[in-house]
CSV table of C-alpha atoms in Angstrom, one decimal:
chain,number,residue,atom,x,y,z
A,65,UNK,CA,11.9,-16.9,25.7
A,66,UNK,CA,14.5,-15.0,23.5
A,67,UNK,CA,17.4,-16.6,25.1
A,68,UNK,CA,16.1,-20.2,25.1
A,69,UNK,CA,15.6,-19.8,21.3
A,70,UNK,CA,19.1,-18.5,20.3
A,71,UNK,CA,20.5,-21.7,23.2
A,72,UNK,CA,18.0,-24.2,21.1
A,73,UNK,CA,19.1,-22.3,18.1
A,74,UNK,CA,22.9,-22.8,19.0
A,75,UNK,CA,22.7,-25.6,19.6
A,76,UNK,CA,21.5,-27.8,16.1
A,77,UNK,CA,24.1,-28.6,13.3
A,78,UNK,CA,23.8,-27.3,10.1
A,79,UNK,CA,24.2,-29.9,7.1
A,80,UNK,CA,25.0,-28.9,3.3
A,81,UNK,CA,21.5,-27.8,1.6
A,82,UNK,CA,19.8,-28.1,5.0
A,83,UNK,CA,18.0,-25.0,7.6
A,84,UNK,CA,18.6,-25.2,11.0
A,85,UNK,CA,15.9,-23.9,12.5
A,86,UNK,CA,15.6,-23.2,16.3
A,87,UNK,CA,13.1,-25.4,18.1
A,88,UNK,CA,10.0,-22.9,19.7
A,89,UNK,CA,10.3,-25.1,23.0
A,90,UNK,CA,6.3,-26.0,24.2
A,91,UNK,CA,5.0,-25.3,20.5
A,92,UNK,CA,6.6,-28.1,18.3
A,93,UNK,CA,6.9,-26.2,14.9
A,94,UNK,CA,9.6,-27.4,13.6
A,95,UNK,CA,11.3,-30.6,14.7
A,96,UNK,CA,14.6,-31.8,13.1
A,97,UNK,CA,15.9,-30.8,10.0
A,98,UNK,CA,14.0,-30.3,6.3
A,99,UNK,CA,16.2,-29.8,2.9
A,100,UNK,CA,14.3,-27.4,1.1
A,101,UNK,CA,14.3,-26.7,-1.8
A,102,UNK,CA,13.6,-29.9,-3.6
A,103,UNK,CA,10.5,-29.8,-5.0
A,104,UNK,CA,9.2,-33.1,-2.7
A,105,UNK,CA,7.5,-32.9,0.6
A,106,UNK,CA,8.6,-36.0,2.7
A,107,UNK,CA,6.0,-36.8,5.8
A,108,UNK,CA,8.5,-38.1,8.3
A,109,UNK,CA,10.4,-34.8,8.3
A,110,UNK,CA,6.7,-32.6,10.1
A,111,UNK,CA,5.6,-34.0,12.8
A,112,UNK,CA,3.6,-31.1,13.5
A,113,UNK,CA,-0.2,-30.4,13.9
A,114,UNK,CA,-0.6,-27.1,12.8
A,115,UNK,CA,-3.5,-28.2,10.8
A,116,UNK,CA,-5.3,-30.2,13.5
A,117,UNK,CA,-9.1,-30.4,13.2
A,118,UNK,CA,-9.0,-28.1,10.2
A,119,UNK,CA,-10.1,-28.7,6.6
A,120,UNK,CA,-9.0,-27.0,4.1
A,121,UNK,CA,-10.1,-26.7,0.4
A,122,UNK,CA,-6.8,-26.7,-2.2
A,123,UNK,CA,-7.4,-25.7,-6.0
A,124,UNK,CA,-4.8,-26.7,-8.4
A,125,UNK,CA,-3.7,-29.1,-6.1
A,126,UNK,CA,-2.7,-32.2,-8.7
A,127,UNK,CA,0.7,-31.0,-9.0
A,128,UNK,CA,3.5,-28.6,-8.3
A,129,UNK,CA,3.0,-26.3,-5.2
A,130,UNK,CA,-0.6,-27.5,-4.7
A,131,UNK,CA,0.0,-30.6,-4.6
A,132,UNK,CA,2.7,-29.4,-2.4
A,133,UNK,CA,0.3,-27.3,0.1
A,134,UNK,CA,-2.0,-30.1,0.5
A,135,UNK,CA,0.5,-32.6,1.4
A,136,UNK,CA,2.1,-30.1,4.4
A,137,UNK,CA,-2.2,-30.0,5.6
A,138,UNK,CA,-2.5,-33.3,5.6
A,139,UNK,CA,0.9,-34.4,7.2
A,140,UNK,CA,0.4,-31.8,10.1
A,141,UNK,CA,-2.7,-32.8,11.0
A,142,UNK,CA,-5.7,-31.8,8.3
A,143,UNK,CA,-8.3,-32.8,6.6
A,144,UNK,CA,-8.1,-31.7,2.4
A,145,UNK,CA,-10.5,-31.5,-0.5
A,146,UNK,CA,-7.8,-31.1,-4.1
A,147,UNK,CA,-9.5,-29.9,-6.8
A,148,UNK,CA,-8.2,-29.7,-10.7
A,149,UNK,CA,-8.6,-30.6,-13.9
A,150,UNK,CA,-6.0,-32.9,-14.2
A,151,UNK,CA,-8.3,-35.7,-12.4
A,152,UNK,CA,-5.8,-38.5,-13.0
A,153,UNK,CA,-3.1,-36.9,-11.4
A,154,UNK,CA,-5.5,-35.6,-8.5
A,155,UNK,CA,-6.7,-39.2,-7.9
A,156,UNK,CA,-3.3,-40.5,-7.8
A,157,UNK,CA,-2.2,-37.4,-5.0
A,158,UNK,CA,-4.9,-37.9,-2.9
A,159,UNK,CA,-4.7,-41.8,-3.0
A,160,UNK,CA,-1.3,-41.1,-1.9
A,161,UNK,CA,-2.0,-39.3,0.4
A,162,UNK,CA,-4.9,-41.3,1.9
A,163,UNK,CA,-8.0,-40.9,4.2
A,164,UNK,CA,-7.1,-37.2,5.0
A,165,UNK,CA,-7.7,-36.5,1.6
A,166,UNK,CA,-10.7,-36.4,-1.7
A,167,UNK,CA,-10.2,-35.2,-5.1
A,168,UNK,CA,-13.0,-33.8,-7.3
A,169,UNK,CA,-12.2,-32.8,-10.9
A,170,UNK,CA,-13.1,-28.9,-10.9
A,171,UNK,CA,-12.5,-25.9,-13.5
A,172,UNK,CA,-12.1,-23.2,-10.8
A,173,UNK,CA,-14.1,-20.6,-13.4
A,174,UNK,CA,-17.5,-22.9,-13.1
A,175,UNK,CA,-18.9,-21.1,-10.1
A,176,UNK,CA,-21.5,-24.1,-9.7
A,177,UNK,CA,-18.8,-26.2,-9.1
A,178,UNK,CA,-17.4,-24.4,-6.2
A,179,UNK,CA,-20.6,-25.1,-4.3
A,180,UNK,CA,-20.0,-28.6,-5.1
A,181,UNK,CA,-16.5,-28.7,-3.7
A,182,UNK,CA,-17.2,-27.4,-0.4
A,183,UNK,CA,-20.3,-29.1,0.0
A,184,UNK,CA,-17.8,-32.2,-0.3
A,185,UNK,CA,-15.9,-31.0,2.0
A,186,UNK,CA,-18.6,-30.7,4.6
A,187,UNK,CA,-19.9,-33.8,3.8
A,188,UNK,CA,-16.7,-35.8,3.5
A,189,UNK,CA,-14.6,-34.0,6.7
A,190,UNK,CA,-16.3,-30.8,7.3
A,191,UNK,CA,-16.9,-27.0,7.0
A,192,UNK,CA,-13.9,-25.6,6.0
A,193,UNK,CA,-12.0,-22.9,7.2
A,194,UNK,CA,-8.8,-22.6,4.9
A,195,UNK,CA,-8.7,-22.1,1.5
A,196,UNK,CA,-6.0,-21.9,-0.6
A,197,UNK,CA,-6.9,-20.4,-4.2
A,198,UNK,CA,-3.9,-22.0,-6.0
A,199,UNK,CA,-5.9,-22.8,-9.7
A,200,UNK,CA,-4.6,-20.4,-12.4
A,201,UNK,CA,-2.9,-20.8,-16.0
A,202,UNK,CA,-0.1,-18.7,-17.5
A,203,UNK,CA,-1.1,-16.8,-20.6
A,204,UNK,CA,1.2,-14.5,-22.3
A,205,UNK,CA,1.0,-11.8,-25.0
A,206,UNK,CA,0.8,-8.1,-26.0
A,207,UNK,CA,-2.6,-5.8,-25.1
A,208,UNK,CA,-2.5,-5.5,-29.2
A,209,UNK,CA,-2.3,-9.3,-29.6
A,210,UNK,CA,-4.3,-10.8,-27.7
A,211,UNK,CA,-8.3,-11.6,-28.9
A,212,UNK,CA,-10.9,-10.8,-26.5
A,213,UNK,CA,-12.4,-14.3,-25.4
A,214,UNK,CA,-8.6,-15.4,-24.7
A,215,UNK,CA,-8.4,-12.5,-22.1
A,216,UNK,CA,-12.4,-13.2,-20.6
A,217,UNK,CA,-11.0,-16.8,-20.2
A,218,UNK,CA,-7.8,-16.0,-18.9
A,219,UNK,CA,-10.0,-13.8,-16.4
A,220,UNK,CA,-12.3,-16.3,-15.8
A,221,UNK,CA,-9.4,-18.5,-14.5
A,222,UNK,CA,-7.5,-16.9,-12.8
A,223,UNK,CA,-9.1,-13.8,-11.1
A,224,UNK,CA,-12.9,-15.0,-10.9
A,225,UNK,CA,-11.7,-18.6,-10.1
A,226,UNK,CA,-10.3,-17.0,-6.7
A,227,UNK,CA,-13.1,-14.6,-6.0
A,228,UNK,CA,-16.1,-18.1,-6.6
A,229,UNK,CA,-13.7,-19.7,-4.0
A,230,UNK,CA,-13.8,-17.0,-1.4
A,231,UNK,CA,-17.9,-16.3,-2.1
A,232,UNK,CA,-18.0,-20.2,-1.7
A,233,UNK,CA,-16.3,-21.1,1.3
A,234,UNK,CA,-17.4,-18.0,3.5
A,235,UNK,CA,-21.0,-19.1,5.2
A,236,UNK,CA,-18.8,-22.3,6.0
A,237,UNK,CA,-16.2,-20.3,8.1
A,238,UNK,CA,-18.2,-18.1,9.6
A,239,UNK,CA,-20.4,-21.1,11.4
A,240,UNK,CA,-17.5,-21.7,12.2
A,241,UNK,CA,-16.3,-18.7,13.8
A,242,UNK,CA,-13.1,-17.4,11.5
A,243,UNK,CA,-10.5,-18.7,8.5
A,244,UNK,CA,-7.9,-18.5,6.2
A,245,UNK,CA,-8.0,-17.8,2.5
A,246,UNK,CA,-4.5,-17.7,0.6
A,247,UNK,CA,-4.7,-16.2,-2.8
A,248,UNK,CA,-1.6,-17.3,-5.3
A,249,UNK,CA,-0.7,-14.4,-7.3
A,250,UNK,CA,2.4,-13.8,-9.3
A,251,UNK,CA,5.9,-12.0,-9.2
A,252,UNK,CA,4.1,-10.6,-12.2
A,253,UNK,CA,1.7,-8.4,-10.4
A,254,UNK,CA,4.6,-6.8,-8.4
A,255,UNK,CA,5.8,-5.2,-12.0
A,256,UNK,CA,4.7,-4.8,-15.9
A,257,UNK,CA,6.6,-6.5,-18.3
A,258,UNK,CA,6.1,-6.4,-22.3
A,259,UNK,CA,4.2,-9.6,-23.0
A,260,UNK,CA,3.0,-10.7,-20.2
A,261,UNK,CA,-0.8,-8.7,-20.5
A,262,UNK,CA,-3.2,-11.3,-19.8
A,263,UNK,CA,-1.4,-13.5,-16.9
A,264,UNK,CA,0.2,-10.1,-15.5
A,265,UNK,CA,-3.3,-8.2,-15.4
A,266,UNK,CA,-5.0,-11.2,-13.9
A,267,UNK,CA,-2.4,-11.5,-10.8
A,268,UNK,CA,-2.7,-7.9,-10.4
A,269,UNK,CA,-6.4,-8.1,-10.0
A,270,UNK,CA,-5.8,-11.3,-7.7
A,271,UNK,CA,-3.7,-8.8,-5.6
A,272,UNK,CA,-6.1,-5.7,-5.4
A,273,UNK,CA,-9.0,-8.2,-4.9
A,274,UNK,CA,-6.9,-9.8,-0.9
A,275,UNK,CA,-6.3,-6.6,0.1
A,276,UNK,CA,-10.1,-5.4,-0.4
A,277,UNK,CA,-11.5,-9.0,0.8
A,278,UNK,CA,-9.2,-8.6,4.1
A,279,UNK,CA,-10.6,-5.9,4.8
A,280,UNK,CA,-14.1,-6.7,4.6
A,281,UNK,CA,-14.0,-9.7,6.5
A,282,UNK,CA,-11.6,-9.2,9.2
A,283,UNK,CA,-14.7,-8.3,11.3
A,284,UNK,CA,-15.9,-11.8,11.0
A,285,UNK,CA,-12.4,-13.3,11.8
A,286,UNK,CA,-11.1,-14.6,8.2
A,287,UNK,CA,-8.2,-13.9,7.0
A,288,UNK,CA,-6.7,-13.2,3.1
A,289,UNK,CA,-3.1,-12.8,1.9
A,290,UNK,CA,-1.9,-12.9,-0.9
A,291,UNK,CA,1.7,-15.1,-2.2
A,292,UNK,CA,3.2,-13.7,-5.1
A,293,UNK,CA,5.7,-16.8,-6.5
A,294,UNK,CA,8.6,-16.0,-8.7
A,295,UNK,CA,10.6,-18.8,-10.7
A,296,UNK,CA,8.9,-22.0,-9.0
A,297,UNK,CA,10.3,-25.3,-10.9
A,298,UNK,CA,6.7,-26.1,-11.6
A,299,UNK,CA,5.5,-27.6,-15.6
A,300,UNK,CA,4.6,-23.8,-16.2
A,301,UNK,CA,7.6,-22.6,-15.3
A,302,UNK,CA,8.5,-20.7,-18.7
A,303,UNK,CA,11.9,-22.4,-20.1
A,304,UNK,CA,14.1,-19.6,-20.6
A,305,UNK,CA,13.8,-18.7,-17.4
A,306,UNK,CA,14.8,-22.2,-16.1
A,307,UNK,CA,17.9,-22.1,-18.6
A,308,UNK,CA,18.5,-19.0,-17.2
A,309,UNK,CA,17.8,-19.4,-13.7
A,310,UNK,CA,21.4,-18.4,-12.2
A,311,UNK,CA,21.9,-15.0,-14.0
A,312,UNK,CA,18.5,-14.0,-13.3
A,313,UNK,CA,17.7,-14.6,-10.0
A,314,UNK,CA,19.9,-13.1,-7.3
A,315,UNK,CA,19.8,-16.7,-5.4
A,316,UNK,CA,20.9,-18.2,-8.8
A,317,UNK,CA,18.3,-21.2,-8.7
A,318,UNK,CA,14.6,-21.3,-9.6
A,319,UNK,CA,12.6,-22.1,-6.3
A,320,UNK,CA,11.2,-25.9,-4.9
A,321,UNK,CA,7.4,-26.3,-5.1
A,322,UNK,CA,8.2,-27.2,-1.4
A,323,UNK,CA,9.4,-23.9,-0.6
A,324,UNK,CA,6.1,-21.7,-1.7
A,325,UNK,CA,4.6,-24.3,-0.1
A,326,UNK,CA,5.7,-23.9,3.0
A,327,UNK,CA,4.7,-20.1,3.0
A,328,UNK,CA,1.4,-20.6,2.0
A,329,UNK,CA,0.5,-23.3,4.7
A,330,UNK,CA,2.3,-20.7,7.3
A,331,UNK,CA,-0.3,-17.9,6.6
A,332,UNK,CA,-3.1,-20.6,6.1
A,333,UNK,CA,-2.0,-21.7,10.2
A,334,UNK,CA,-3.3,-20.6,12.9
A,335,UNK,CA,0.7,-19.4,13.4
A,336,UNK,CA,0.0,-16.3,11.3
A,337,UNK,CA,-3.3,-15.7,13.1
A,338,UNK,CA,-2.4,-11.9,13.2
A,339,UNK,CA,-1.7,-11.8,9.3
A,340,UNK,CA,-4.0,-10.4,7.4
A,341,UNK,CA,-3.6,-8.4,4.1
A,342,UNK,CA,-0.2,-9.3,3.6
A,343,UNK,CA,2.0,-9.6,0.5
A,344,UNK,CA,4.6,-12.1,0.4
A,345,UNK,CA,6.9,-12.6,-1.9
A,346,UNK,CA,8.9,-16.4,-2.9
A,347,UNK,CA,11.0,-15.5,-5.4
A,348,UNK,CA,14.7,-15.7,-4.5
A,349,UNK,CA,15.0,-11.4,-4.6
A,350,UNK,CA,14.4,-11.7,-8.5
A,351,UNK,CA,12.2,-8.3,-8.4
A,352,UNK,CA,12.2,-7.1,-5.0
């Protein structure tokens, strides 16, 4: 098998901004060539099926690498629920991306909701057995500056928006006999930076809360991770950092939506069905 990846491997061309990757002969992973990096997600580059029969529940999927995530699902096979508060762009992703897909407007901190979502999902497509906890805001600030409510909100968001998901979707995947669940974290709980107190405290609680969850409910076959994105050219993506992109980051660019992307549907696939509790990081060797 080893040798008839490095002869596939051997033999594709490379192009300028393009991966070759080798072609895992009987599994169809990857065919042709994808330009990464670009922030789009073009359907006729896949024609994979990772995602076949499988429906998946995406939060903060009206833009940037949620919108991203469930555009890989559905391309390779998938059925997706997109939830956000953003329900004009949501409509207009899931339009676009047609049958495969529903939008329902959804504050990922209203646990009520969350019951609502899946039961849309089951109703619509399914149980589902991948979820991908993408919702969250960036909040900045000092421990000394901050008022109280901003933090509890900030909480509310982005730690207890992840933990209603996972409480939500689990009697679905165990009917169903296993799943996924990715958790989007940050760069930011990786280190501690001055001024970064409520974002940075709520990622590192995101990251403490995968590796607990995997634990727990490995026995009943689902699986958590946890993606911790750097610089991802996304609206939230704070400025300087953009302007700045080449002297901060060892890779000298800020990363595509389609690149985190693409890491966060491998560990939702069945191709990482041996990953649990893992960390990974997208961020171009910025704080590694």
């Amino acid at each position: 098998m080893r040798l008839r990846l490095r002869l596939a491997a051997r033999a594709r061309s490379t192009k300028t901004g393009c991966h070759a990757f080798p072609t895992l002969v009987g599994r169809g992973i990857w065919k042709g060539q994808l330009a990464f990096g670009t922030g789009e997600y073009k359907a006729e580059e896949s024609r994979v099926s990772r995602f076949s029969g499988k429906i998946a529940i995406v939060s903060g999927a009206a833009s940037g690498m949620g919108e991203m995530e469930a555009r890989i699902i559905a391309d390779e096979g998938g059925k997706v629920v997109l939830t956000d508060v953003q329900s004009a762009l949501g409509e207009r992703v899931a339009a676009d991306i047609g049958s495969s897909a529903v939008f329902r407007q959804h504050d990922v901190a209203d646990e009520r909701g969350w019951a609502e979502v899946v039961q849309l999902a089951r109703d619509t497509f399914g149980p589902p057995t991948v979820l991908i906890n993408n919702g969250g805001v960036g909040a900045y600030g000092g421990i000394h500056e901050i008022e109280t409510e901003y933090m509890r909100r900030i909480m509310e968001i982005n730690f207890m928006g992840s933990f209603f998901g996972i409480r939500a979707v689990l009697p679905s995947m165990r009917e169903m006999g296993g799943g996924a669940i990715v958790n989007i974290s940050s760069g930011l709980a990786t280190t501690s930076l001055a001024g970064y107190f409520p974002v940075g405290t709520s990622k590192w609680a995101v990251r403490g809360m995968t590796r607990l969850a995997a634990k727990d409910l490995a026995p009943f076959n689902i699986r958590v991770n946890t993606v911790f994105p750097g610089a991802i050219d996304t609206p939230s993506l704070v400025q300087e950092v953009r302007d700045n992109a080449k002297s901060l980051i060892p890779l000298g660019r800020a990363g595509g939506s389609d690149e985190c992307a693409r890491v966060v549907t491998f560990l939702a696939s069945d191709e990482a069905s041996y990953v649990s509790g893992a960390e990974v990081m997208v961020d171009g060797a910025m704080l590694c």
